Coordinates of C-alpha atoms in Angstrom, one line a residue:
X10 CA -0.5 9.9 -6.0
X11 CA 2.3 11.9 -3.5
X12 CA 5.9 10.9 -4.5
X13 CA 6.4 14.3 -3.8
X14 CA 9.5 16.9 -2.4
X15 CA 8.6 15.9 0.9
X16 CA 8.9 12.1 0.3
X17 CA 11.9 12.9 -1.8
X18 CA 13.3 14.9 1.4
X19 CA 12.8 11.9 3.3
X20 CA 13.5 9.0 0.8
X21 CA 17.1 10.8 0.3
X22 CA 17.8 10.7 4.5
X23 CA 17.2 7.1 4.3
X24 CA 19.0 6.0 1.3
X25 CA 22.2 8.6 2.2
X26 CA 22.5 5.9 5.4
X27 CA 22.2 3.0 3.9
X28 CA 24.1 3.9 0.5
X29 CA 26.6 6.2 1.2
X30 CA 30.5 4.9 0.3
X31 CA 28.6 1.8 -1.0
X32 CA 30.4 0.4 -3.8
X33 CA 27.8 -0.3 -7.1
X34 CA 29.5 -3.4 -7.9
X35 CA 26.7 -4.5 -11.1
X36 CA 23.9 -2.8 -13.3
X37 CA 20.6 -3.9 -15.1
X38 CA 18.1 -2.6 -16.9
X39 CA 15.0 -4.6 -16.8
X40 CA 12.5 -1.8 -18.9
X41 CA 13.7 0.7 -21.1
X42 CA 12.9 3.4 -18.3
X43 CA 14.2 1.5 -15.7
X44 CA 17.5 0.9 -13.7
X45 CA 18.5 -1.7 -10.8
X46 CA 22.0 -1.0 -9.4
X47 CA 23.1 -3.5 -7.1
X48 CA 25.3 -1.6 -3.8
X49 CA 27.3 -3.6 -1.7
X50 CA 27.6 -1.1 1.7
X51 CA 28.8 -2.0 5.4
X52 CA 29.0 -5.8 4.6
X53 CA 25.3 -5.7 3.3
X54 CA 23.8 -5.8 -0.2
X55 CA 21.2 -4.1 -1.8
X56 CA 19.7 -3.1 -5.1
X57 CA 18.4 0.5 -5.5
X58 CA 15.9 1.4 -7.9
X59 CA 15.6 3.6 -10.6
X60 CA 12.2 4.4 -12.8
X61 CA 11.5 7.0 -15.0
X62 CA 8.2 5.3 -15.9
X63 CA 5.7 8.4 -17.1
X64 CA 3.1 7.1 -14.9
X65 CA 4.7 5.4 -12.3
X66 CA 8.4 7.5 -11.9
X67 CA 10.4 6.1 -8.5
X68 CA 13.6 4.9 -6.3
X69 CA 13.6 2.8 -3.7
X70 CA 15.9 0.2 -2.1
X71 CA 14.6 -3.2 -3.9
X72 CA 13.5 -6.2 -2.1
X73 CA 12.5 -7.6 -5.1
X74 CA 13.5 -7.4 -9.1
X75 CA 12.3 -8.2 -12.3
X76 CA 13.6 -10.3 -14.6
X77 CA 16.7 -9.4 -16.4
X78 CA 17.1 -9.0 -20.6
X79 CA 19.9 -11.7 -21.2
X80 CA 21.5 -8.8 -23.7
X81 CA 21.6 -5.6 -22.0
X82 CA 20.5 -2.5 -23.5
X83 CA 23.2 0.4 -24.8
X84 CA 22.2 2.2 -21.9
X85 CA 23.0 0.1 -19.5
X86 CA 26.2 -1.4 -20.8
X87 CA 27.2 2.2 -20.9
X88 CA 26.2 2.9 -16.9
X89 CA 28.1 0.2 -16.4
X90 CA 31.5 1.5 -17.9
X91 CA 31.2 4.5 -16.1
X92 CA 29.9 3.9 -12.9
X93 CA 30.8 -0.5 -11.9
X94 CA 33.1 -0.1 -8.8
X95 CA 32.5 3.5 -8.5
X96 CA 31.5 4.6 -4.4
X97 CA 28.7 6.4 -3.6
X98 CA 30.3 10.0 -2.1
X99 CA 26.8 11.1 -1.5
X100 CA 22.9 11.3 -2.2
X101 CA 21.9 15.1 -2.2
X102 CA 17.8 16.7 -3.1
X103 CA 18.6 20.0 -4.6
X104 CA 16.3 22.8 -2.7
X105 CA 12.9 20.5 -2.4
X106 CA 12.8 19.6 -6.3
X107 CA 11.3 16.3 -6.8
X108 CA 15.1 15.5 -7.8
X109 CA 17.5 13.6 -6.4
X110 CA 21.4 14.1 -7.0
X111 CA 23.7 10.3 -6.9
X112 CA 27.4 11.8 -6.7
X113 CA 29.8 8.5 -7.5
X114 CA 33.4 8.3 -7.6
X115 CA 34.4 6.5 -10.6
X116 CA 38.2 6.4 -11.6
X117 CA 39.5 7.1 -15.7
X118 CA 41.8 4.6 -17.7
X119 CA 44.7 6.7 -16.2
X120 CA 43.6 5.5 -12.9
X121 CA 42.8 9.6 -12.2
X122 CA 39.1 10.4 -9.5
X123 CA 36.0 11.6 -11.8
X124 CA 33.6 12.4 -10.3
X125 CA 30.0 12.2 -11.7
X126 CA 26.2 12.9 -10.6
X127 CA 23.3 10.5 -11.8
X128 CA 20.5 12.5 -11.2
X129 CA 16.8 11.2 -11.0
X130 CA 14.0 13.5 -12.0
X131 CA 10.8 12.3 -10.8
X132 CA 8.2 14.2 -12.9
X133 CA 5.9 12.6 -14.6
X134 CA 6.0 11.9 -18.0
X135 CA 9.1 14.1 -17.7
X136 CA 10.8 11.6 -15.7
X137 CA 14.4 10.9 -16.5
X138 CA 17.6 9.1 -15.7
X139 CA 21.1 11.2 -16.4
X140 CA 24.8 10.6 -16.2
X141 CA 26.4 14.0 -15.4
X142 CA 30.5 14.9 -15.2
X143 CA 30.5 16.4 -11.9
X144 CA 33.6 18.6 -12.6
X145 CA 32.1 19.8 -16.6
X146 CA 28.3 19.4 -15.5
X147 CA 28.1 18.1 -19.6
X148 CA 25.6 15.2 -20.1
X149 CA 27.4 12.0 -20.8
X150 CA 23.7 10.0 -21.5
X151 CA 20.4 10.2 -20.6
X152 CA 17.6 7.0 -20.1
X153 CA 16.0 9.2 -22.4
X154 CA 17.3 11.9 -24.9
X155 CA 15.0 15.0 -25.2
X156 CA 16.1 17.1 -28.0
X157 CA 15.0 20.4 -29.2
X158 CA 12.0 18.8 -31.5
X159 CA 10.3 18.4 -28.0
X160 CA 12.0 20.9 -25.5
X161 CA 13.4 24.4 -26.9
X162 CA 14.5 25.4 -23.3
X163 CA 16.2 22.7 -22.1
X164 CA 17.8 19.8 -24.4
X165 CA 18.8 16.2 -22.8
X166 CA 21.1 15.0 -25.1
X167 CA 25.4 13.8 -24.5
X168 CA 27.6 16.5 -25.2
X169 CA 25.0 19.1 -23.2
X170 CA 25.2 20.9 -20.4
X171 CA 23.0 20.0 -17.9
X172 CA 20.2 22.5 -17.1
X173 CA 17.8 21.7 -13.8
X174 CA 13.8 21.5 -15.2
X175 CA 12.3 25.3 -14.7
X176 CA 10.9 25.8 -11.0
X177 CA 8.1 28.2 -12.3
X178 CA 9.3 30.6 -9.6
X179 CA 8.1 28.3 -6.4
X180 CA 10.0 29.2 -3.1
X181 CA 11.8 26.8 -0.8
X182 CA 9.1 26.3 2.0
X183 CA 12.3 25.8 4.4
X184 CA 13.5 29.1 4.1
X185 CA 10.0 30.6 4.5
X186 CA 8.9 32.4 7.8
X187 CA 5.1 33.7 8.1
X188 CA 5.7 37.5 6.6
X189 CA 6.9 35.9 3.1
X190 CA 4.0 33.5 3.4
X191 CA 1.7 35.9 4.0
X192 CA 3.0 38.7 1.2
X193 CA 2.9 36.0 -1.0
X194 CA -0.4 34.8 -0.4
X195 CA -1.8 38.4 -0.6
X196 CA 0.1 38.5 -4.2
X197 CA -1.9 35.2 -5.4
X198 CA -4.6 35.7 -7.6
X199 CA -7.9 36.3 -5.4
X200 CA -9.8 33.6 -7.4
X201 CA -7.9 30.9 -7.4
X202 CA -8.7 28.5 -4.8
X203 CA -6.4 28.5 -1.6
X204 CA -5.0 24.2 -2.3
X205 CA -3.6 25.8 -5.5
X206 CA -1.9 28.8 -3.5
X207 CA 0.4 26.2 -2.0
X208 CA 1.1 24.0 -4.5
X209 CA 1.9 26.5 -7.3
X210 CA 4.2 28.8 -4.5
X211 CA 6.6 26.2 -2.9
X212 CA 8.7 23.9 -3.9
X213 CA 7.6 20.5 -3.3
X214 CA 4.0 20.8 -1.8
X215 CA 2.2 18.4 -3.7
X216 CA -2.2 18.8 -4.1
X217 CA -2.0 15.7 -1.1
X218 CA 0.4 18.3 1.5
X219 CA -2.0 21.4 0.4
X220 CA -4.9 19.5 1.2
X221 CA -3.7 18.3 4.2
X222 CA -2.8 22.0 5.5
X223 CA -6.2 23.4 4.6
X224 CA -7.8 20.3 7.3
X225 CA -5.3 20.7 9.6
X226 CA -6.6 24.9 9.3
X227 CA -10.3 23.1 9.0
X228 CA -10.4 25.8 5.9
X229 CA -12.0 24.3 2.6
X230 CA -9.4 23.3 0.5
X231 CA -11.7 24.2 -2.7
X232 CA -12.0 28.1 -1.0
X233 CA -11.4 30.9 -2.9
X234 CA -8.5 33.3 -2.0
X235 CA -10.6 36.7 -1.7
X236 CA -13.4 34.5 0.9
X237 CA -10.7 34.0 3.0
X238 CA -10.8 36.2 6.3
X239 CA -7.4 37.3 8.6
X240 CA -8.0 34.3 11.1
X241 CA -8.4 31.5 8.1
X242 CA -4.6 33.0 6.8
X243 CA -3.4 32.7 10.0
X244 CA -4.2 29.4 10.5
X245 CA -3.2 28.3 6.9
X246 CA 0.3 29.7 7.6
X247 CA 0.4 28.2 10.7
X248 CA -0.8 24.8 10.0
X249 CA 1.9 25.2 7.0
X250 CA 4.9 26.4 9.3
X251 CA 4.0 23.7 11.8
X252 CA 4.6 21.1 9.1
X253 CA 7.4 22.3 7.4
X254 CA 8.9 21.9 11.2
X255 CA 7.6 18.4 11.4
X256 CA 9.5 17.4 8.6
X257 CA 12.9 19.4 9.3
X258 CA 12.5 16.9 12.4
X259 CA 12.8 13.7 10.2
X260 CA 10.5 12.0 12.6
X261 CA 8.6 10.3 9.4
X262 CA 5.9 7.4 9.6
X263 CA 6.0 6.1 6.8
X264 CA 2.1 5.0 5.6
X265 CA -0.5 4.2 3.1
X266 CA -3.5 5.2 3.8
X267 CA -6.9 2.9 2.0
X268 CA -10.8 2.4 2.1
X269 CA -11.3 -0.6 3.9
X270 CA -15.2 -0.7 2.3
X271 CA -13.4 -0.7 -1.3
X272 CA -10.1 -2.6 -0.8
X273 CA -8.8 0.6 -2.8
X274 CA -5.3 2.4 -1.9
X275 CA -5.8 6.2 -1.1
X276 CA -2.4 7.2 -0.8
X277 CA 0.7 7.2 0.8
X278 CA 2.8 9.2 2.8
X279 CA 6.0 10.2 5.0
X280 CA 3.9 11.8 7.2
X281 CA 0.2 11.3 8.9
X282 CA -2.1 12.2 7.4
X283 CA -4.8 13.6 9.7
X284 CA -7.6 14.7 6.6
X285 CA -7.9 10.6 6.7
X286 CA -8.3 10.2 10.1
X287 CA -11.0 8.0 9.3
X288 CA -9.8 5.4 7.1
X289 CA -7.2 2.4 7.5
X290 CA -3.4 3.7 7.9
X291 CA -0.6 0.9 7.8
X292 CA 2.8 1.6 8.4
X293 CA 5.9 0.6 7.4
X294 CA 9.3 0.5 9.2
X295 CA 11.3 2.0 6.0
X296 CA 10.5 4.5 2.9
X297 CA 11.6 2.1 0.7
X298 CA 9.3 -0.9 2.1
X299 CA 6.8 1.4 2.0
X300 CA 7.4 2.6 -1.6
X301 CA 7.7 -1.2 -3.1
X302 CA 4.6 -2.2 -1.2
X303 CA 2.5 0.8 -3.0
X304 CA 4.3 0.4 -6.2
X305 CA 3.8 -3.5 -6.8
X306 CA 0.0 -3.6 -5.5
X307 CA -0.5 -0.8 -7.8
X308 CA 1.1 -2.5 -10.5
X309 CA -0.8 -5.6 -9.7
X310 CA -4.3 -3.7 -9.5
X311 CA -3.6 -2.3 -13.0
X312 CA -2.1 -5.6 -14.6
X313 CA -5.5 -7.6 -12.7
X314 CA -7.1 -5.0 -14.3
X315 CA -5.7 -4.5 -17.4
X316 CA -6.3 -9.0 -17.6
X317 CA -10.0 -8.2 -16.8
X318 CA -10.9 -6.0 -19.5
X319 CA -9.9 -8.2 -22.5
X320 CA -11.4 -11.5 -20.8
X321 CA -14.7 -8.8 -20.3
X322 CA -14.5 -7.7 -24.0
X323 CA -14.3 -11.4 -24.6
X324 CA -17.1 -12.8 -22.6
X325 CA -19.5 -10.4 -23.3
X326 CA -18.7 -10.5 -26.8
X327 CA -20.2 -13.9 -26.7
X328 CA -22.9 -13.2 -23.7
X329 CA -24.4 -11.2 -26.6
X330 CA -24.1 -13.4 -29.5
X331 CA -26.2 -16.0 -27.0
X332 CA -29.0 -13.5 -26.0
X333 CA -29.7 -13.1 -29.8
X334 CA -29.3 -16.5 -30.2
X335 CA -31.9 -16.9 -27.2
X336 CA -34.4 -14.2 -28.7
X337 CA -34.5 -16.1 -32.0
X338 CA -34.8 -19.6 -30.9
X339 CA -38.1 -18.5 -28.6
X340 CA -38.9 -16.8 -31.5
X341 CA -38.5 -20.3 -33.9
X342 CA -40.4 -21.6 -31.0
X343 CA -43.2 -19.3 -30.5
X344 CA -43.8 -19.8 -34.5
X345 CA -43.9 -23.4 -34.0
X346 CA -46.3 -23.6 -30.8
X347 CA -48.6 -21.1 -33.0
X348 CA -48.3 -24.1 -35.5
X349 CA -50.8 -26.6 -34.0
X350 CA -53.2 -23.9 -36.0
X351 CA -52.2 -26.6 -39.1
X352 CA -53.4 -29.4 -37.1
X353 CA -56.8 -28.0 -36.8
X354 CA -57.1 -27.2 -40.3
X355 CA -55.9 -31.4 -41.7
X356 CA -58.7 -31.9 -39.2
X357 CA -61.3 -29.5 -40.0
X358 CA -60.4 -30.5 -44.1
X359 CA -60.4 -34.4 -43.5
X360 CA -63.8 -33.3 -41.5
X361 CA -65.4 -31.7 -44.5
X362 CA -64.4 -33.5 -47.8
X363 CA -68.0 -33.7 -49.0
X364 CA -68.5 -29.5 -48.8
X365 CA -65.7 -29.6 -51.3
X366 CA -66.9 -28.1 -55.0
X367 CA -64.2 -28.3 -57.4
X368 CA -60.7 -25.8 -56.7
X369 CA -60.4 -22.7 -55.2
X370 CA -57.7 -21.1 -52.6
X371 CA -60.0 -21.0 -49.4
X372 CA -62.6 -22.2 -47.5
X373 CA -64.9 -21.0 -44.5
X374 CA -65.5 -24.4 -41.8
X375 CA -67.2 -24.4 -38.6
X376 CA -64.9 -25.3 -36.3
X377 CA -66.9 -28.0 -33.9
X378 CA -63.5 -28.5 -31.3
X379 CA -64.7 -24.8 -30.2
X380 CA -67.6 -24.4 -27.7
X381 CA -68.5 -21.3 -29.5
X382 CA -68.8 -22.9 -32.5
X383 CA -67.1 -20.2 -35.0
X384 CA -66.5 -20.4 -38.6
X385 CA -62.4 -20.4 -39.8
X386 CA -61.4 -19.9 -43.0
X387 CA -58.5 -22.3 -44.0
X388 CA -56.4 -20.7 -47.1
X389 CA -56.5 -23.9 -50.2
X390 CA -53.7 -24.4 -52.3
X391 CA -56.2 -24.4 -55.6
X392 CA -53.9 -27.6 -57.4
X393 CA -54.5 -30.1 -54.9
X394 CA -57.3 -32.0 -53.8
X395 CA -59.0 -31.5 -50.1
X396 CA -56.8 -34.6 -49.1
X397 CA -53.5 -33.2 -50.1
X398 CA -54.1 -29.6 -48.4
X399 CA -55.2 -31.6 -45.8
X400 CA -52.1 -34.3 -45.7
X401 CA -49.9 -30.8 -46.0
X402 CA -50.9 -28.9 -43.3
X403 CA -50.9 -32.1 -41.2
X404 CA -46.9 -32.2 -42.4
X405 CA -46.5 -29.0 -41.5
X406 CA -48.3 -29.8 -37.9
X407 CA -45.6 -32.4 -36.7
X408 CA -42.4 -30.5 -38.6
X409 CA -43.1 -27.8 -36.0
X410 CA -43.9 -30.7 -33.2
X411 CA -40.3 -32.0 -33.9
X412 CA -38.9 -28.7 -34.0
X413 CA -41.1 -27.6 -30.3
X414 CA -38.5 -30.4 -29.0
X415 CA -35.5 -29.5 -30.3
X416 CA -36.3 -26.2 -30.2
X417 CA -36.8 -26.6 -26.2
X418 CA -33.3 -28.2 -25.5
X419 CA -31.5 -26.0 -27.3
X420 CA -33.0 -22.9 -25.1
X421 CA -32.6 -24.8 -22.1
X422 CA -28.7 -25.0 -23.6
X423 CA -28.5 -21.2 -24.2
X424 CA -29.5 -20.3 -21.1
X425 CA -27.3 -22.5 -19.4
X426 CA -24.1 -20.5 -21.1
X427 CA -25.9 -17.6 -20.4
X428 CA -25.5 -18.6 -16.9
X429 CA -22.3 -19.7 -17.1
X430 CA -20.8 -16.8 -18.7
X431 CA -22.8 -14.3 -16.6
X432 CA -21.2 -16.2 -13.8
X433 CA -17.9 -15.7 -15.3
X434 CA -18.5 -12.0 -15.4
X435 CA -18.9 -11.7 -11.5
X436 CA -16.1 -13.9 -10.6
X437 CA -13.9 -11.4 -13.1
X438 CA -15.5 -8.5 -10.9
X439 CA -14.5 -10.1 -7.7
X440 CA -10.9 -11.6 -8.5
X441 CA -7.7 -9.1 -6.9
X442 CA -4.8 -11.6 -7.6
X443 CA -3.6 -12.7 -11.5
X444 CA -2.9 -15.8 -10.4
X445 CA -7.3 -15.8 -9.9
X446 CA -7.8 -14.4 -13.3
X447 CA -5.4 -17.2 -14.5
X448 CA -7.2 -20.0 -13.7
X449 CA -10.2 -18.1 -15.3
X450 CA -8.4 -18.3 -18.2
X451 CA -7.4 -21.9 -18.1
X452 CA -11.0 -22.8 -17.1
X453 CA -12.4 -21.1 -20.5
X454 CA -9.7 -22.5 -22.5
X455 CA -10.5 -25.7 -21.4
X456 CA -14.4 -25.4 -21.8
X457 CA -13.4 -23.8 -25.4
X458 CA -14.0 -20.3 -25.1
X459 CA -10.2 -19.7 -25.4
X460 CA -7.9 -20.9 -27.9
X461 CA -5.1 -23.1 -26.0
X462 CA -2.4 -21.7 -27.3
X463 CA 0.8 -24.1 -25.4
X464 CA 4.4 -22.9 -26.6
X465 CA 6.1 -25.4 -25.4
X466 CA 6.2 -28.5 -23.5
X467 CA 7.3 -26.5 -20.4
X468 CA 4.0 -24.1 -21.0
X469 CA 2.0 -27.1 -21.7
X470 CA 2.6 -28.6 -18.5
X471 CA 2.2 -26.3 -16.3
X472 CA 0.0 -25.9 -13.6
X473 CA -1.1 -22.5 -11.9
X474 CA -1.3 -22.9 -8.2
X475 CA -5.1 -22.9 -6.0
X476 CA -5.9 -19.4 -5.8
X477 CA -6.9 -18.6 -1.9
X478 CA -11.0 -17.9 -1.0
X479 CA -12.9 -15.7 0.1
X480 CA -12.3 -15.7 4.1
X481 CA -14.8 -14.0 6.8
X482 CA -15.6 -14.2 10.5
X483 CA -19.2 -13.5 11.5
X484 CA -20.1 -11.9 14.0
X485 CA -20.5 -14.5 16.1
X486 CA -17.4 -15.9 16.0
X487 CA -17.9 -18.5 12.9
X488 CA -15.8 -19.0 9.6
X489 CA -17.1 -18.0 6.3
X490 CA -15.5 -19.0 2.8
X491 CA -16.8 -17.6 -0.5
X492 CA -15.4 -18.9 -4.0
X493 CA -14.0 -15.9 -6.2
X494 CA -13.7 -18.6 -9.0
X495 CA -15.7 -22.0 -10.1
X496 CA -12.0 -23.8 -9.2
X497 CA -12.4 -22.1 -5.8
X498 CA -15.9 -23.2 -5.6
X499 CA -15.5 -26.6 -6.4
X500 CA -13.0 -26.9 -4.6
X501 CA -14.7 -24.9 -1.1
X502 CA -17.9 -26.9 -1.8
X503 CA -16.9 -31.2 -3.2
X504 CA -13.7 -31.0 -1.2
X505 CA -12.7 -29.1 1.6
X506 CA -16.5 -28.7 3.2
X507 CA -17.4 -31.3 5.9
X508 CA -20.8 -33.0 5.0
X509 CA -22.5 -31.0 7.3
X510 CA -21.2 -27.1 6.8
X511 CA -23.9 -25.1 5.6
X512 CA -24.0 -24.6 2.0
X513 CA -25.6 -20.8 0.6
X514 CA -26.1 -19.7 -3.1
X515 CA -28.5 -17.2 -4.9
X516 CA -31.5 -18.7 -5.7
X517 CA -30.9 -18.5 -9.9
X518 CA -28.4 -15.9 -9.8
X519 CA -25.2 -16.3 -10.8
X520 CA -22.8 -15.9 -8.0
X521 CA -20.1 -17.8 -5.8
X522 CA -20.7 -20.4 -3.8
X523 CA -20.6 -19.7 -0.2
X524 CA -19.5 -22.6 3.0
X525 CA -20.3 -21.9 6.4
X526 CA -18.3 -23.8 8.7
X527 CA -20.5 -26.0 11.7
X528 CA -17.6 -26.8 13.6
X529 CA -20.4 -28.3 16.2
X530 CA -21.6 -24.8 17.1
X531 CA -25.2 -24.0 16.7
X532 CA -25.8 -22.0 13.0
X533 CA -28.2 -19.4 14.4
X534 CA -30.4 -16.7 11.9
X535 CA -27.9 -14.4 12.6
X536 CA -25.1 -15.8 11.1
X537 CA -27.4 -17.2 8.3
X538 CA -28.5 -14.1 7.5
X539 CA -24.9 -12.6 7.3
X540 CA -23.6 -15.7 5.2
X541 CA -26.9 -15.1 2.7
X542 CA -25.6 -11.0 2.4
X543 CA -22.1 -12.4 1.7
X544 CA -23.6 -14.9 -1.2
X545 CA -26.0 -12.2 -2.6
X546 CA -22.9 -8.8 -2.3
X547 CA -20.4 -11.9 -4.8
X548 CA -23.6 -12.0 -6.9
X549 CA -24.9 -10.5 -10.0
X550 CA -27.5 -9.1 -7.7
X551 CA -25.2 -7.2 -5.6
X552 CA -27.0 -4.2 -5.8
X553 CA -30.7 -5.9 -5.5
X554 CA -33.3 -5.9 -3.1
X555 CA -34.6 -9.1 -1.0
X556 CA -32.9 -11.1 -2.9
X557 CA -33.5 -14.9 -3.1
X558 CA -30.7 -16.9 -1.1
X559 CA -31.2 -21.1 -1.6
X560 CA -29.0 -22.9 1.6
X561 CA -29.0 -26.2 2.8
X562 CA -26.3 -28.9 4.2
X563 CA -23.1 -29.7 2.0
X564 CA -24.2 -33.3 1.7
X565 CA -27.2 -32.3 -0.5
X566 CA -24.5 -31.0 -3.3
X567 CA -24.5 -33.1 -6.3
X568 CA -22.4 -32.6 -9.1
X569 CA -24.1 -33.7 -12.4
X570 CA -21.7 -35.8 -15.1
X571 CA -20.2 -33.2 -17.5
X572 CA -21.3 -30.3 -15.8
X573 CA -19.2 -27.3 -16.3
X574 CA -17.3 -26.2 -13.1
X575 CA -19.2 -24.3 -11.0
X576 CA -22.3 -26.3 -11.7
X577 CA -24.5 -28.4 -9.3
X578 CA -27.4 -29.6 -8.3
X579 CA -29.3 -29.8 -4.7
X580 CA -32.1 -30.7 -2.9
X581 CA -33.7 -30.8 0.7
X582 CA -33.1 -26.8 0.4
X583 CA -34.3 -24.0 2.4
X584 CA -34.7 -20.0 0.9
X585 CA -34.0 -16.9 2.8
X586 CA -34.5 -13.7 1.1
X587 CA -31.7 -10.6 1.8
X588 CA -30.8 -7.4 1.2
X589 CA -27.4 -7.0 0.6
X590 CA -26.1 -4.7 2.8
X591 CA -22.3 -3.4 2.7
X592 CA -22.8 -1.1 6.6
X593 CA -23.1 -4.7 7.6
X594 CA -20.8 -6.9 5.2
X595 CA -17.5 -4.5 6.5
X596 CA -18.7 -4.8 9.9
X597 CA -17.8 -8.3 9.1
X598 CA -13.6 -9.2 9.9
X599 CA -12.1 -10.5 6.6
X600 CA -9.1 -12.9 7.1
X601 CA -8.1 -13.0 3.3

């Protein structure tokens, strides 16, 4: 993602405008690598978030913050001691580096002014937050200490001189002209991609911005330097200089680019990206609002993914056990079915008592039950009389007959459990919010698949708010709702729908309940097919063809007593066959 020098350049302008001359009132450290600094300026309160997280380093003015620990960590205490009541003099970005420097005027015990610089380095796993004495350039402390065992070139420790991270010989793009860029381009390794040229030659240029330059120039970003014509080079340099001028004017348009089809965030930028003109871009009023929205969504998706993976692992494990159990049950069932031969053995022995002449371990008899009257060889226990052998076979048959009845019930129960668990997998895949995952977890606890772990009375009585089903509008303007988990399915079908609404579900396939709201409008085949596509898409049959989807009025739906969440029975239904088509599905307006 593009938290590059250009984003920081734009962010610094915003921070200066809102925070410069403000006073630091409070400092908190909610995470080991994160600070929240409360600032009062122009009769307004601001919270500046600083994070040196290796995966998501960031800086912005936050509207929402994490809870703080009851006991402040040592670094937080040091920051409070050094910066509380300090006044922000300036916020700068050295060159175009991914560094923000906040100069703060503070006072020592004697009342003398001592200026300090809070430096935030936004550099992936090397990100850091460092407090430096402005006059002496000596490090006071850092949120991450870097000793000689980690870096011989640059130690970040109290008492050490502060040294900037290496720039690797990159140039400041603001200082470059056509001739200088052309010279650099001609000296760049010929086998390297043109995209690498901008990233490796100029400070603050990310791969995203490099690709934008190539797109504006109509040059493939993966093209090798040696294959570029002079016209290509001129176009690239011209696009680069135009982009830099756009940045110098400070006419920023914070935006997040996302894929409406996949509901995924592609990237964010402070300028309009023409390379993503075919995708959706949401504009924001400020860079801080953009960044907070982006990282909150990213954090939410990561947490949903983490919790989803944990649940999927548990359910898949239980499914594997049930699959194996079902195979074993069906094998036992088949053996019991095959045991009907023992009834025949007993009857033939009984009917042919007169043919027995002494103790033998087998006898060949005519099967008079068969039209072909074939001969059957029947094993015997020579230690038993013929009658006892017959009784033995009848006993085996009766036992097998009882087993058939029990196994039939067990197979049905196992198949229902598999259907339920497969449905939960689809529910988890459909979840995009943490509360939806929590609802699934709560249901699995109540159904006995997860242990109930109440830590205290408060958590025992805690009830999660109900999540909201998906809401689409058909091409004919009719509302269609889709449950994303069993709680939503039950609520949607059994409580919030009217008796004349249309209910749809994939036939015998785990999936979501779908409701077409029947608001005195005739439900046409077109809307019915669109709803059927949604039912098949939000099911285990998403990638199948000619998926059977049953539909009926809600008044024909019943929930049997004791049925698991999401389980219903229905009658007076019809079946349509649809093939999920994403191109059609994504043309439907999505409300939620």
